[in-house]
Amino acid sequence: MKTITKHYIDGAFVESHGREVMDLIRPTDRQIIGRVTLGDEEDTRRAIAAAKRAFATFGRTSKEERMEILRKLHHAVSARSADLTRVMVDEYGGVVQFAGPIVQAGAEVFLSAEKALHELPLTRSWGKTTVTMEPVGVAGLISPWNANAFFLCMKLASAVAAGCTVVMKPSELSALQTSVWLECVHAAKLPKGLCNVISGRGEVVGAELVRNPDVAKISFTGSAAVGRSIMRDGAATMKRVTLELGGKSPNILLDDADLRKAIPNAFIIGFLNNGQACVAGTRLLVPRSRLDEVKRAIVDTIPAFPVGDPTDPKTVVGPMVNQKQYERVQSYIRKGIEEGAEVLVGGEGPPPGLESGYFAKPTVFVNVSNDMTIAREEIFGPVLSVIAYEDDEDAIMIANDTEYGLHAYVSGTDIGRARRVASQIQAGRVAINGLLDDQQAPFGGFKHSGVGREFGIYGIEAYLETRAILES
Ligand code: NAD
């Protein structure tokens, strides 16, 4: 069992001032595998002070100096990718077939930010006017538990590329992953105070970051409810905010879709990260004319998506992160049944033989209408809702009939038609024929899915202020 008592402030591991101790519980068997001492407001203020001191110098670094730091971070994280993957699988039950690639993506994101920074003009001038892009200041980076190593890498990469110093507050449920990741950061030998990390509760450490006048910007990934509170409370100190929030993403199967590909893809997209993914395509929009065929394909395909031990490379769906999340998923499955949806596969309770952990059954509902609770609210578990539509216009209308707008998916054989549909979806990203990623493409939400964008030049720009100097 690992015991964590230190935070990372001013380039050193320092004992926590906060005294609250929290157990870290492995979701596969409910065993205590670690203990973390949580930081408090004082730890947070010390970290902010260190970041503020460091900003005086780091905020004036050149592109080349920052690119060098990004390369060092890439090497440091890559060197420990096996350890990071192992601890991710252990701590929150991310399946190894997801955790491995997402850790790699975390290491890669430093190089993507380096490339974007290289290509982003930070100075433009015409006549006697010069416009420069300046780092906004100390940034508070608040992240969730569901892909911890990746979020830490991604947020740090953009902030560093822009010339900001940071105080990071990862989810308290990710303390073991964070401690391995911090060993990488320490090994990268960054300038002191550039990256400070406090493990602690959102309403304590996160709230201090949001309130503190020495923090210029908050970049937050998490739930819409907390995102709203950050926007409201941050207004008092005029915080710049980037909010990456939840989703209820539609996955439209057009009537020319090849079901041999589209149904496995629907499961990959819907059960991603055990269904605990903001981008999960949880509303499967199916042409009514092909509904029976789709139902048969779902029943035939589900055995290829086994639930169980996340360390087994064949497992697709692991456990929910904790008891609370398990119960949340169960309550939505009950709600779906109460509201008249029909369970096609899965259902309530743990899968047979997996009662010792927080495992839920991968579940697909049919006879779902878009106004049911299971079609409107983010469940954050392996639960899909099949919703029938009449024609392309109807599919687009249903897809957009949601308060979210993070991601969408379209499957079809006629690419021109799939593109036409994609271009009418109110979502920050629309993927055609599969789960796709591009670290230079912007990522973020329309509507309640958030404010602002991350990745590539869009992500760096979110940490920059624009200054114009005009000469006579
Ligand atoms: P959460 O909102 O409960 O917590 C996210 C982070 O915010 C944690 O570090 C938490 O400690 C902190 N926090 C909580 N209360 C706070 C407060 N008052 N002030 C400041 N910080 C506070 O979310 P979660 O349960 O950790 O993660 C799941 C949610 O995150 C889902 O809604 C999911 O869709 C969303 N998410 C979004 C994205 C995206 O990129 N859009 C990615 C992953 C997860």
Short mmCIF file of C-alpha atoms and ligand atoms in Angstrom, two decimals:
data_model
loop_
_atom_site.label_atom_id
_atom_site.label_comp_id
_atom_site.label_asym_id
_atom_site.label_seq_id
_atom_site.Cartn_x
_atom_site.Cartn_y
_atom_site.Cartn_z
CA MET A 1 0.00 0.00 0.00
CA LYS A 2 1.33 3.42 -0.94
CA THR A 3 1.05 6.40 1.40
CA ILE A 4 1.21 9.88 -0.13
CA THR A 5 1.76 12.81 2.22
CA LYS A 6 3.47 15.34 -0.04
CA HIS A 7 2.52 17.92 -2.64
CA TYR A 8 4.75 19.34 -5.36
CA ILE A 9 5.57 23.01 -4.79
CA ASP A 10 8.40 25.11 -6.19
CA GLY A 11 10.20 22.13 -7.71
CA ALA A 12 10.18 20.01 -4.53
CA PHE A 13 8.03 17.42 -2.77
CA VAL A 14 6.80 19.06 0.45
CA GLU A 15 4.76 17.74 3.39
CA SER A 16 1.07 18.57 3.30
CA HIS A 17 -0.22 21.32 5.56
CA GLY A 18 -3.71 19.86 5.19
CA ARG A 19 -4.27 16.92 7.56
CA GLU A 20 -7.28 15.07 6.12
CA VAL A 21 -6.36 11.52 5.13
CA MET A 22 -8.32 9.66 2.45
CA ASP A 23 -8.22 5.97 1.54
CA LEU A 24 -7.78 4.99 -2.10
CA ILE A 25 -9.89 1.97 -2.95
CA ARG A 26 -9.27 -0.39 -5.87
CA PRO A 27 -12.56 -0.70 -7.77
CA THR A 28 -12.06 -4.31 -8.88
CA ASP A 29 -12.06 -5.72 -5.32
CA ARG A 30 -12.77 -2.80 -2.95
CA GLN A 31 -9.36 -3.20 -1.26
CA ILE A 32 -7.55 -0.17 0.16
CA ILE A 33 -4.45 0.26 -2.00
CA GLY A 34 -3.29 3.69 -0.91
CA ARG A 35 -3.72 6.57 1.44
CA VAL A 36 -3.35 10.25 0.56
CA THR A 37 -3.08 13.30 2.79
CA LEU A 38 -5.20 15.98 1.16
CA GLY A 39 -4.03 19.54 0.74
CA ASP A 40 -5.84 22.56 2.15
CA GLU A 41 -6.15 26.26 1.31
CA GLU A 42 -2.72 27.00 2.81
CA ASP A 43 -1.02 24.38 0.60
CA THR A 44 -2.83 25.91 -2.36
CA ARG A 45 -1.75 29.45 -1.49
CA ARG A 46 1.88 28.31 -1.16
CA ALA A 47 1.66 26.70 -4.60
CA ILE A 48 0.09 29.82 -6.11
CA ALA A 49 2.85 31.99 -4.58
CA ALA A 50 5.51 29.71 -6.11
CA ALA A 51 3.80 29.85 -9.51
CA LYS A 52 3.55 33.63 -9.28
CA ARG A 53 7.28 33.99 -8.52
CA ALA A 54 8.15 31.64 -11.38
CA PHE A 55 5.89 33.49 -13.83
CA ALA A 56 8.05 36.63 -13.51
CA THR A 57 10.77 34.76 -15.42
CA PHE A 58 8.92 32.00 -17.27
CA GLY A 59 6.38 34.40 -18.72
CA ARG A 60 9.23 36.03 -20.65
CA THR A 61 10.77 32.89 -22.14
CA SER A 62 11.13 32.46 -25.88
CA LYS A 63 9.27 29.96 -28.02
CA GLU A 64 12.45 27.89 -28.31
CA GLU A 65 12.90 27.67 -24.54
CA ARG A 66 9.32 26.47 -24.08
CA MET A 67 9.64 24.00 -26.94
CA GLU A 68 12.70 22.54 -25.22
CA ILE A 69 10.70 22.10 -21.99
CA LEU A 70 7.88 20.38 -23.90
CA ARG A 71 10.37 17.93 -25.40
CA LYS A 72 11.78 17.18 -21.94
CA LEU A 73 8.30 16.50 -20.61
CA HIS A 74 7.60 14.20 -23.55
CA HIS A 75 10.72 12.16 -22.78
CA ALA A 76 10.02 12.04 -19.04
CA VAL A 77 6.43 10.81 -19.45
CA SER A 78 7.31 8.37 -22.25
CA ALA A 79 10.01 6.81 -20.06
CA ARG A 80 7.43 5.92 -17.40
CA SER A 81 4.47 5.02 -19.63
CA ALA A 82 4.36 1.40 -18.43
CA ASP A 83 4.23 2.50 -14.77
CA LEU A 84 1.59 5.11 -15.50
CA THR A 85 -0.55 2.55 -17.32
CA ARG A 86 -0.24 0.03 -14.49
CA VAL A 87 -1.30 2.51 -11.82
CA MET A 88 -4.19 3.81 -13.94
CA VAL A 89 -5.55 0.29 -14.33
CA ASP A 90 -5.16 -0.40 -10.62
CA GLU A 91 -6.49 2.87 -9.24
CA TYR A 92 -9.67 3.45 -11.22
CA GLY A 93 -10.11 0.27 -13.23
CA GLY A 94 -9.42 1.71 -16.67
CA VAL A 95 -8.99 -1.30 -18.95
CA VAL A 96 -5.44 -1.85 -20.12
CA GLN A 97 -6.53 -1.60 -23.78
CA PHE A 98 -7.66 1.98 -23.03
CA ALA A 99 -5.11 3.01 -20.39
CA GLY A 100 -2.07 2.10 -22.50
CA PRO A 101 -3.01 4.22 -25.54
CA ILE A 102 -4.26 7.13 -23.44
CA VAL A 103 -0.96 7.31 -21.55
CA GLN A 104 0.85 7.28 -24.91
CA ALA A 105 -1.45 10.05 -26.11
CA GLY A 106 -0.52 12.00 -22.97
CA ALA A 107 3.16 11.71 -23.79
CA GLU A 108 2.50 12.68 -27.43
CA VAL A 109 0.49 15.76 -26.52
CA PHE A 110 3.70 17.54 -25.46
CA LEU A 111 5.07 17.11 -28.99
CA SER A 112 1.74 18.19 -30.49
CA ALA A 113 1.88 21.35 -28.37
CA GLU A 114 5.50 21.90 -29.41
CA LYS A 115 4.47 21.71 -33.10
CA ALA A 116 1.50 23.99 -32.56
CA LEU A 117 3.64 26.53 -30.72
CA HIS A 118 6.20 26.45 -33.51
CA GLU A 119 3.46 27.26 -36.05
CA LEU A 120 1.57 29.83 -34.00
CA PRO A 121 2.62 33.42 -34.75
CA LEU A 122 3.00 35.18 -31.37
CA THR A 123 3.77 38.51 -33.01
CA ARG A 124 2.00 40.22 -35.91
CA SER A 125 2.72 43.71 -37.14
CA TRP A 126 1.63 46.14 -39.80
CA GLY A 127 2.52 49.80 -40.30
CA LYS A 128 3.47 51.08 -36.87
CA THR A 129 1.32 48.61 -34.98
CA THR A 130 2.69 45.49 -33.29
CA VAL A 131 0.43 42.86 -31.79
CA THR A 132 1.88 40.28 -29.39
CA MET A 133 0.33 37.30 -27.69
CA GLU A 134 1.22 37.31 -23.99
CA PRO A 135 0.80 34.53 -21.41
CA VAL A 136 -2.18 35.28 -19.22
CA GLY A 137 -0.38 34.54 -15.92
CA VAL A 138 -0.72 31.80 -13.32
CA ALA A 139 -3.18 29.14 -14.47
CA GLY A 140 -5.16 26.84 -12.19
CA LEU A 141 -5.70 23.46 -13.88
CA ILE A 142 -8.46 21.31 -12.39
CA SER A 143 -9.01 17.81 -13.77
CA PRO A 144 -11.18 14.72 -13.25
CA TRP A 145 -10.27 11.12 -12.44
CA ASN A 146 -11.33 9.42 -15.63
CA ALA A 147 -8.15 9.76 -17.70
CA ASN A 148 -5.90 11.46 -15.19
CA ALA A 149 -2.46 11.11 -16.80
CA PHE A 150 -3.79 12.35 -20.12
CA PHE A 151 -5.54 15.43 -18.69
CA LEU A 152 -2.49 16.38 -16.63
CA CYS A 153 -0.25 16.16 -19.71
CA MET A 154 -2.67 17.92 -22.02
CA LYS A 155 -3.39 20.87 -19.74
CA LEU A 156 0.24 21.33 -18.73
CA ALA A 157 1.38 21.17 -22.38
CA SER A 158 -0.86 24.03 -23.56
CA ALA A 159 -0.14 26.20 -20.52
CA VAL A 160 3.64 25.75 -20.81
CA ALA A 161 3.52 26.41 -24.56
CA ALA A 162 1.80 29.72 -23.83
CA GLY A 163 4.33 30.69 -21.14
CA CYS A 164 2.05 30.27 -18.13
CA THR A 165 3.06 28.76 -14.80
CA VAL A 166 0.53 26.45 -13.20
CA VAL A 167 -1.04 25.06 -10.06
CA MET A 168 -2.71 21.75 -10.85
CA LYS A 169 -5.47 20.12 -8.87
CA PRO A 170 -6.09 16.61 -10.11
CA SER A 171 -9.04 14.65 -8.80
CA GLU A 172 -8.49 13.37 -5.28
CA LEU A 173 -9.48 9.93 -6.65
CA SER A 174 -6.32 9.91 -8.80
CA ALA A 175 -3.64 10.46 -6.15
CA LEU A 176 -1.64 7.31 -6.99
CA GLN A 177 -1.57 8.12 -10.69
CA THR A 178 -0.67 11.71 -9.91
CA SER A 179 2.25 10.65 -7.70
CA VAL A 180 3.82 8.60 -10.55
CA TRP A 181 3.17 11.42 -13.00
CA LEU A 182 4.86 13.87 -10.63
CA GLU A 183 7.97 11.71 -10.61
CA CYS A 184 8.06 12.26 -14.38
CA VAL A 185 7.66 16.01 -13.98
CA HIS A 186 10.41 16.09 -11.37
CA ALA A 187 12.70 14.06 -13.64
CA ALA A 188 12.16 16.62 -16.42
CA LYS A 189 13.95 19.25 -14.26
CA LEU A 190 11.63 22.12 -15.06
CA PRO A 191 12.30 25.64 -13.81
CA LYS A 192 11.27 25.82 -10.13
CA GLY A 193 7.67 26.85 -9.57
CA LEU A 194 6.62 26.29 -13.20
CA CYS A 195 4.46 23.27 -12.32
CA ASN A 196 2.95 22.92 -8.82
CA VAL A 197 0.52 20.15 -7.92
CA ILE A 198 -1.78 19.83 -4.91
CA SER A 199 -3.88 16.74 -4.28
CA GLY A 200 -7.05 17.74 -2.51
CA ARG A 201 -10.76 18.17 -2.59
CA GLY A 202 -12.48 20.35 -5.16
CA GLU A 203 -14.39 22.42 -2.65
CA VAL A 204 -11.11 23.15 -0.77
CA VAL A 205 -8.16 23.30 -3.16
CA GLY A 206 -10.20 23.89 -6.32
CA ALA A 207 -12.26 26.60 -4.67
CA GLU A 208 -9.11 28.42 -3.48
CA LEU A 209 -7.75 28.40 -7.04
CA VAL A 210 -11.02 29.82 -8.35
CA ARG A 211 -11.14 32.52 -5.66
CA ASN A 212 -7.49 33.56 -5.50
CA PRO A 213 -6.72 36.88 -7.24
CA ASP A 214 -3.22 35.70 -8.17
CA VAL A 215 -4.67 33.03 -10.45
CA ALA A 216 -5.51 34.56 -13.83
CA LYS A 217 -7.12 31.59 -15.52
CA ILE A 218 -8.87 28.35 -14.69
CA SER A 219 -8.86 25.43 -17.10
CA PHE A 220 -11.35 22.90 -15.81
CA THR A 221 -12.38 19.47 -17.00
CA GLY A 222 -15.25 17.86 -15.10
CA SER A 223 -18.97 17.97 -14.56
CA ALA A 224 -21.28 20.70 -15.84
CA ALA A 225 -22.47 21.42 -12.28
CA VAL A 226 -18.97 22.25 -11.03
CA GLY A 227 -18.19 24.07 -14.29
CA ARG A 228 -21.11 26.43 -13.69
CA SER A 229 -19.93 27.16 -10.14
CA ILE A 230 -16.41 27.93 -11.41
CA MET A 231 -17.74 30.36 -13.99
CA ARG A 232 -19.91 32.08 -11.38
CA ASP A 233 -17.30 32.22 -8.57
CA GLY A 234 -14.44 33.06 -10.93
CA ALA A 235 -16.27 36.17 -12.12
CA ALA A 236 -15.38 37.97 -8.87
CA THR A 237 -11.71 38.03 -9.91
CA MET A 238 -12.50 38.16 -13.66
CA LYS A 239 -10.99 34.73 -14.29
CA ARG A 240 -10.45 33.60 -17.82
CA VAL A 241 -12.05 30.16 -18.02
CA THR A 242 -11.86 27.12 -20.20
CA LEU A 243 -14.52 24.60 -19.25
CA GLU A 244 -14.56 21.06 -20.64
CA LEU A 245 -17.76 19.53 -19.33
CA GLY A 246 -20.05 16.60 -19.89
CA GLY A 247 -21.81 15.19 -22.92
CA LYS A 248 -24.71 13.11 -24.18
CA SER A 249 -23.26 12.52 -27.57
CA PRO A 250 -25.36 11.24 -30.46
CA ASN A 251 -24.09 8.51 -32.74
CA ILE A 252 -26.12 8.66 -35.96
CA LEU A 253 -26.27 5.48 -38.02
CA LEU A 254 -27.35 6.62 -41.48
CA ASP A 255 -29.54 4.18 -43.40
CA ASP A 256 -26.64 3.19 -45.68
CA ALA A 257 -24.34 2.34 -42.73
CA ASP A 258 -22.50 -0.99 -42.84
CA LEU A 259 -23.68 -2.57 -39.58
CA ARG A 260 -20.77 -5.02 -39.47
CA LYS A 261 -18.58 -1.97 -38.77
CA ALA A 262 -21.07 0.51 -37.33
CA ILE A 263 -22.31 -1.66 -34.43
CA PRO A 264 -18.85 -2.62 -33.10
CA ASN A 265 -17.92 1.06 -33.50
CA ALA A 266 -21.03 2.06 -31.56
CA PHE A 267 -19.85 -0.11 -28.66
CA ILE A 268 -16.28 1.18 -28.86
CA ILE A 269 -17.65 4.74 -28.77
CA GLY A 270 -20.32 4.04 -26.16
CA PHE A 271 -18.35 1.88 -23.74
CA LEU A 272 -15.13 3.86 -24.01
CA ASN A 273 -13.30 3.97 -20.66
CA ASN A 274 -15.98 1.71 -19.12
CA GLY A 275 -18.55 4.26 -20.32
CA GLN A 276 -16.87 6.88 -18.12
CA ALA A 277 -15.87 9.16 -20.97
CA CYS A 278 -17.14 12.66 -21.69
CA VAL A 279 -17.06 11.82 -25.42
CA ALA A 280 -18.98 8.54 -25.13
CA GLY A 281 -21.59 8.22 -27.87
CA THR A 282 -24.45 7.18 -25.61
CA ARG A 283 -27.44 7.98 -27.85
CA LEU A 284 -27.47 5.58 -30.79
CA LEU A 285 -29.74 7.09 -33.44
CA VAL A 286 -31.02 4.38 -35.77
CA PRO A 287 -33.26 4.62 -38.89
CA ARG A 288 -36.62 3.07 -38.00
CA SER A 289 -36.47 1.07 -41.24
CA ARG A 290 -33.40 -0.82 -39.94
CA LEU A 291 -34.30 -1.05 -36.25
CA ASP A 292 -34.87 -4.82 -36.14
CA GLU A 293 -31.64 -5.47 -38.00
CA VAL A 294 -29.76 -3.18 -35.59
CA LYS A 295 -31.24 -4.94 -32.55
CA ARG A 296 -30.10 -8.33 -33.88
CA ALA A 297 -26.63 -6.93 -34.59
CA ILE A 298 -26.41 -5.54 -31.04
CA VAL A 299 -27.31 -8.90 -29.47
CA ASP A 300 -24.85 -10.71 -31.75
CA THR A 301 -22.00 -8.23 -31.14
CA ILE A 302 -22.18 -7.68 -27.38
CA PRO A 303 -20.27 -10.89 -26.46
CA ALA A 304 -17.22 -9.37 -28.20
CA PHE A 305 -17.24 -6.60 -25.56
CA PRO A 306 -16.56 -8.50 -22.34
CA VAL A 307 -16.74 -6.94 -18.90
CA GLY A 308 -14.27 -7.94 -16.19
CA ASP A 309 -10.65 -7.76 -15.08
CA PRO A 310 -9.16 -4.52 -16.46
CA THR A 311 -5.65 -5.98 -16.51
CA ASP A 312 -6.75 -8.58 -19.09
CA PRO A 313 -6.00 -7.19 -22.57
CA LYS A 314 -9.22 -8.78 -23.89
CA THR A 315 -11.47 -6.91 -21.42
CA VAL A 316 -13.35 -3.98 -22.94
CA VAL A 317 -15.40 -2.83 -19.95
CA GLY A 318 -13.90 -2.60 -16.46
CA PRO A 319 -15.47 -1.49 -13.19
CA MET A 320 -16.99 1.85 -12.27
CA VAL A 321 -14.54 4.04 -10.37
CA ASN A 322 -16.23 3.80 -6.96
CA GLN A 323 -19.40 2.85 -5.08
CA LYS A 324 -21.00 6.22 -5.78
CA GLN A 325 -20.50 5.88 -9.52
CA TYR A 326 -21.73 2.27 -9.46
CA GLU A 327 -24.91 3.33 -7.69
CA ARG A 328 -25.39 6.25 -10.06
CA VAL A 329 -25.29 3.88 -13.04
CA GLN A 330 -27.70 1.45 -11.37
CA SER A 331 -30.13 4.24 -10.57
CA TYR A 332 -30.19 5.32 -14.23
CA ILE A 333 -30.80 1.73 -15.38
CA ARG A 334 -33.77 1.54 -12.96
CA LYS A 335 -34.99 4.94 -14.17
CA GLY A 336 -34.86 3.79 -17.80
CA ILE A 337 -36.99 0.74 -16.98
CA GLU A 338 -39.45 2.84 -14.93
CA GLU A 339 -39.88 5.30 -17.78
CA GLY A 340 -40.74 2.51 -20.21
CA ALA A 341 -37.52 1.78 -22.07
CA GLU A 342 -36.77 -1.87 -22.77
CA VAL A 343 -33.51 -3.56 -21.77
CA LEU A 344 -32.17 -5.33 -24.86
CA VAL A 345 -28.92 -6.50 -23.24
CA GLY A 346 -27.50 -6.02 -19.71
CA GLY A 347 -29.67 -4.55 -17.00
CA GLU A 348 -29.51 -3.96 -13.27
CA GLY A 349 -26.94 -5.43 -10.86
CA PRO A 350 -23.39 -6.69 -11.29
CA PRO A 351 -22.47 -9.20 -13.98
CA PRO A 352 -22.39 -12.77 -12.56
CA GLY A 353 -19.07 -13.55 -10.84
CA LEU A 354 -18.05 -9.89 -10.56
CA GLU A 355 -19.85 -8.98 -7.33
CA SER A 356 -16.61 -8.17 -5.47
CA GLY A 357 -16.02 -4.93 -7.38
CA TYR A 358 -17.97 -1.98 -8.78
CA PHE A 359 -18.82 -3.72 -12.06
CA ALA A 360 -21.97 -2.80 -13.98
CA LYS A 361 -23.41 -4.77 -16.91
CA PRO A 362 -22.90 -3.18 -20.33
CA THR A 363 -26.50 -2.27 -21.06
CA VAL A 364 -28.36 -1.29 -24.21
CA PHE A 365 -31.87 0.14 -24.01
CA VAL A 366 -34.30 0.14 -26.95
CA ASN A 367 -37.70 1.85 -27.24
CA VAL A 368 -36.09 4.99 -25.90
CA SER A 369 -37.53 8.38 -26.74
CA ASN A 370 -35.27 11.40 -26.62
CA ASP A 371 -37.19 12.97 -23.75
CA MET A 372 -36.52 10.10 -21.32
CA THR A 373 -34.07 10.76 -18.49
CA ILE A 374 -31.61 8.15 -19.83
CA ALA A 375 -31.50 10.03 -23.14
CA ARG A 376 -31.03 13.46 -21.58
CA GLU A 377 -28.65 13.06 -18.64
CA GLU A 378 -25.03 11.99 -18.64
CA ILE A 379 -24.91 8.55 -16.97
CA PHE A 380 -21.11 8.07 -17.11
CA GLY A 381 -21.33 4.29 -17.32
CA PRO A 382 -21.71 1.57 -19.99
CA VAL A 383 -25.33 2.35 -20.84
CA LEU A 384 -26.52 3.07 -24.41
CA SER A 385 -29.92 4.24 -25.57
CA VAL A 386 -31.16 3.28 -29.03
CA ILE A 387 -33.48 5.97 -30.42
CA ALA A 388 -35.33 5.46 -33.71
CA TYR A 389 -35.59 8.23 -36.31
CA GLU A 390 -37.52 8.64 -39.57
CA ASP A 391 -35.14 10.40 -41.98
CA ASP A 392 -31.90 12.44 -41.98
CA GLU A 393 -33.69 15.65 -40.94
CA ASP A 394 -35.27 13.87 -38.01
CA ALA A 395 -31.90 12.37 -36.99
CA ILE A 396 -30.27 15.81 -37.00
CA MET A 397 -33.15 17.26 -34.99
CA ILE A 398 -32.91 14.53 -32.34
CA ALA A 399 -29.10 14.74 -32.26
CA ASN A 400 -29.31 18.47 -31.52
CA ASP A 401 -32.17 18.13 -29.05
CA THR A 402 -29.88 18.04 -26.00
CA GLU A 403 -28.41 20.60 -23.68
CA TYR A 404 -24.95 19.18 -24.42
CA GLY A 405 -22.77 19.55 -27.51
CA LEU A 406 -19.36 18.03 -26.90
CA HIS A 407 -19.09 15.36 -29.55
CA ALA A 408 -21.10 13.53 -32.19
CA TYR A 409 -20.56 10.57 -34.48
CA VAL A 410 -21.96 9.78 -37.92
CA SER A 411 -21.71 6.41 -39.67
CA GLY A 412 -22.57 5.92 -43.33
CA THR A 413 -21.25 4.66 -46.64
CA ASP A 414 -21.94 7.80 -48.71
CA ILE A 415 -19.28 10.14 -47.29
CA GLY A 416 -20.75 13.25 -48.92
CA ARG A 417 -24.04 12.63 -47.18
CA ALA A 418 -22.31 11.83 -43.87
CA ARG A 419 -20.45 15.15 -44.16
CA ARG A 420 -23.67 17.05 -44.85
CA VAL A 421 -25.23 15.55 -41.73
CA ALA A 422 -22.06 16.20 -39.67
CA SER A 423 -22.05 19.86 -40.68
CA GLN A 424 -25.48 20.36 -39.12
CA ILE A 425 -24.65 18.91 -35.70
CA GLN A 426 -24.20 21.38 -32.84
CA ALA A 427 -21.10 19.80 -31.29
CA GLY A 428 -17.44 20.73 -30.93
CA ARG A 429 -16.29 17.60 -32.73
CA VAL A 430 -18.04 15.26 -35.13
CA ALA A 431 -16.29 12.02 -36.12
CA ILE A 432 -17.32 10.21 -39.31
CA ASN A 433 -17.11 6.40 -39.27
CA GLY A 434 -15.36 5.68 -36.01
CA LEU A 435 -13.69 7.01 -32.90
CA LEU A 436 -11.08 9.41 -34.23
CA ASP A 437 -8.59 11.83 -32.75
CA ASP A 438 -6.33 14.58 -33.98
CA GLN A 439 -4.29 16.42 -31.37
CA GLN A 440 -4.11 19.56 -33.55
CA ALA A 441 -7.89 19.75 -33.90
CA PRO A 442 -9.84 21.83 -31.38
CA PHE A 443 -11.67 19.96 -28.65
CA GLY A 444 -14.49 21.41 -26.58
CA GLY A 445 -18.18 21.85 -26.34
CA PHE A 446 -21.14 23.78 -27.67
CA LYS A 447 -23.90 24.69 -25.19
CA HIS A 448 -23.62 23.17 -21.70
CA SER A 449 -20.63 21.05 -22.71
CA GLY A 450 -18.34 23.93 -22.03
CA VAL A 451 -16.58 27.14 -22.93
CA GLY A 452 -13.44 27.40 -25.04
CA ARG A 453 -11.27 24.82 -26.78
CA GLU A 454 -8.21 22.73 -25.98
CA PHE A 455 -5.50 21.12 -28.18
CA GLY A 456 -3.26 22.53 -30.87
CA ILE A 457 -3.10 26.26 -31.46
CA TYR A 458 -6.66 26.62 -30.12
CA GLY A 459 -5.52 25.21 -26.77
CA ILE A 460 -2.49 27.50 -26.57
CA GLU A 461 -4.50 30.58 -27.53
CA ALA A 462 -6.73 29.94 -24.53
CA TYR A 463 -3.77 30.86 -22.28
CA LEU A 464 -2.84 34.03 -24.16
CA GLU A 465 -3.81 37.68 -23.93
CA THR A 466 -3.45 39.95 -26.95
CA ARG A 467 -1.54 43.22 -26.65
CA ALA A 468 -1.26 45.86 -29.36
CA ILE A 469 1.47 48.52 -29.29
CA LEU A 470 0.79 51.54 -31.53
CA GLU A 471 3.51 54.06 -32.33
CA SER A 472 3.08 57.60 -33.57
P1 NAD B 1 -16.26 16.68 -11.02
O1 NAD B 1 -16.83 17.90 -11.63
O2 NAD B 1 -16.90 16.12 -9.82
O3 NAD B 1 -14.75 16.94 -10.61
C1 NAD B 1 -13.78 17.41 -11.53
C2 NAD B 1 -12.68 18.12 -10.76
O4 NAD B 1 -13.22 19.30 -10.16
C3 NAD B 1 -12.10 17.29 -9.60
O5 NAD B 1 -10.71 17.54 -9.52
C4 NAD B 1 -12.83 17.87 -8.41
O6 NAD B 1 -12.13 17.69 -7.19
C5 NAD B 1 -12.92 19.34 -8.78
N1 NAD B 1 -13.97 20.10 -8.09
C6 NAD B 1 -15.09 19.62 -7.50
N2 NAD B 1 -15.78 20.63 -6.92
C7 NAD B 1 -15.09 21.77 -7.16
C8 NAD B 1 -15.29 23.14 -6.82
N3 NAD B 1 -16.34 23.55 -6.13
N4 NAD B 1 -14.38 24.04 -7.24
C9 NAD B 1 -13.31 23.65 -7.97
N5 NAD B 1 -13.05 22.38 -8.30
C10 NAD B 1 -13.93 21.44 -7.91
O7 NAD B 1 -16.15 15.60 -12.17
P2 NAD B 1 -15.62 14.10 -12.08
O8 NAD B 1 -16.66 13.25 -11.45
O9 NAD B 1 -14.23 14.07 -11.53
O10 NAD B 1 -15.50 13.75 -13.63
C11 NAD B 1 -16.61 13.36 -14.39
C12 NAD B 1 -17.18 14.52 -15.18
O11 NAD B 1 -16.15 15.12 -15.95
C13 NAD B 1 -18.24 14.08 -16.18
O12 NAD B 1 -19.30 14.99 -16.20
C14 NAD B 1 -17.51 14.13 -17.52
O13 NAD B 1 -18.32 14.30 -18.64
C15 NAD B 1 -16.60 15.28 -17.31
N6 NAD B 1 -15.47 15.19 -18.23
C16 NAD B 1 -15.38 16.09 -19.25
C17 NAD B 1 -14.33 16.00 -20.17
C18 NAD B 1 -14.20 16.97 -21.31
O14 NAD B 1 -13.11 17.10 -21.84
N7 NAD B 1 -15.24 17.66 -21.73
C19 NAD B 1 -13.39 15.00 -20.03
C20 NAD B 1 -13.51 14.10 -18.98
C21 NAD B 1 -14.55 14.21 -18.08
#
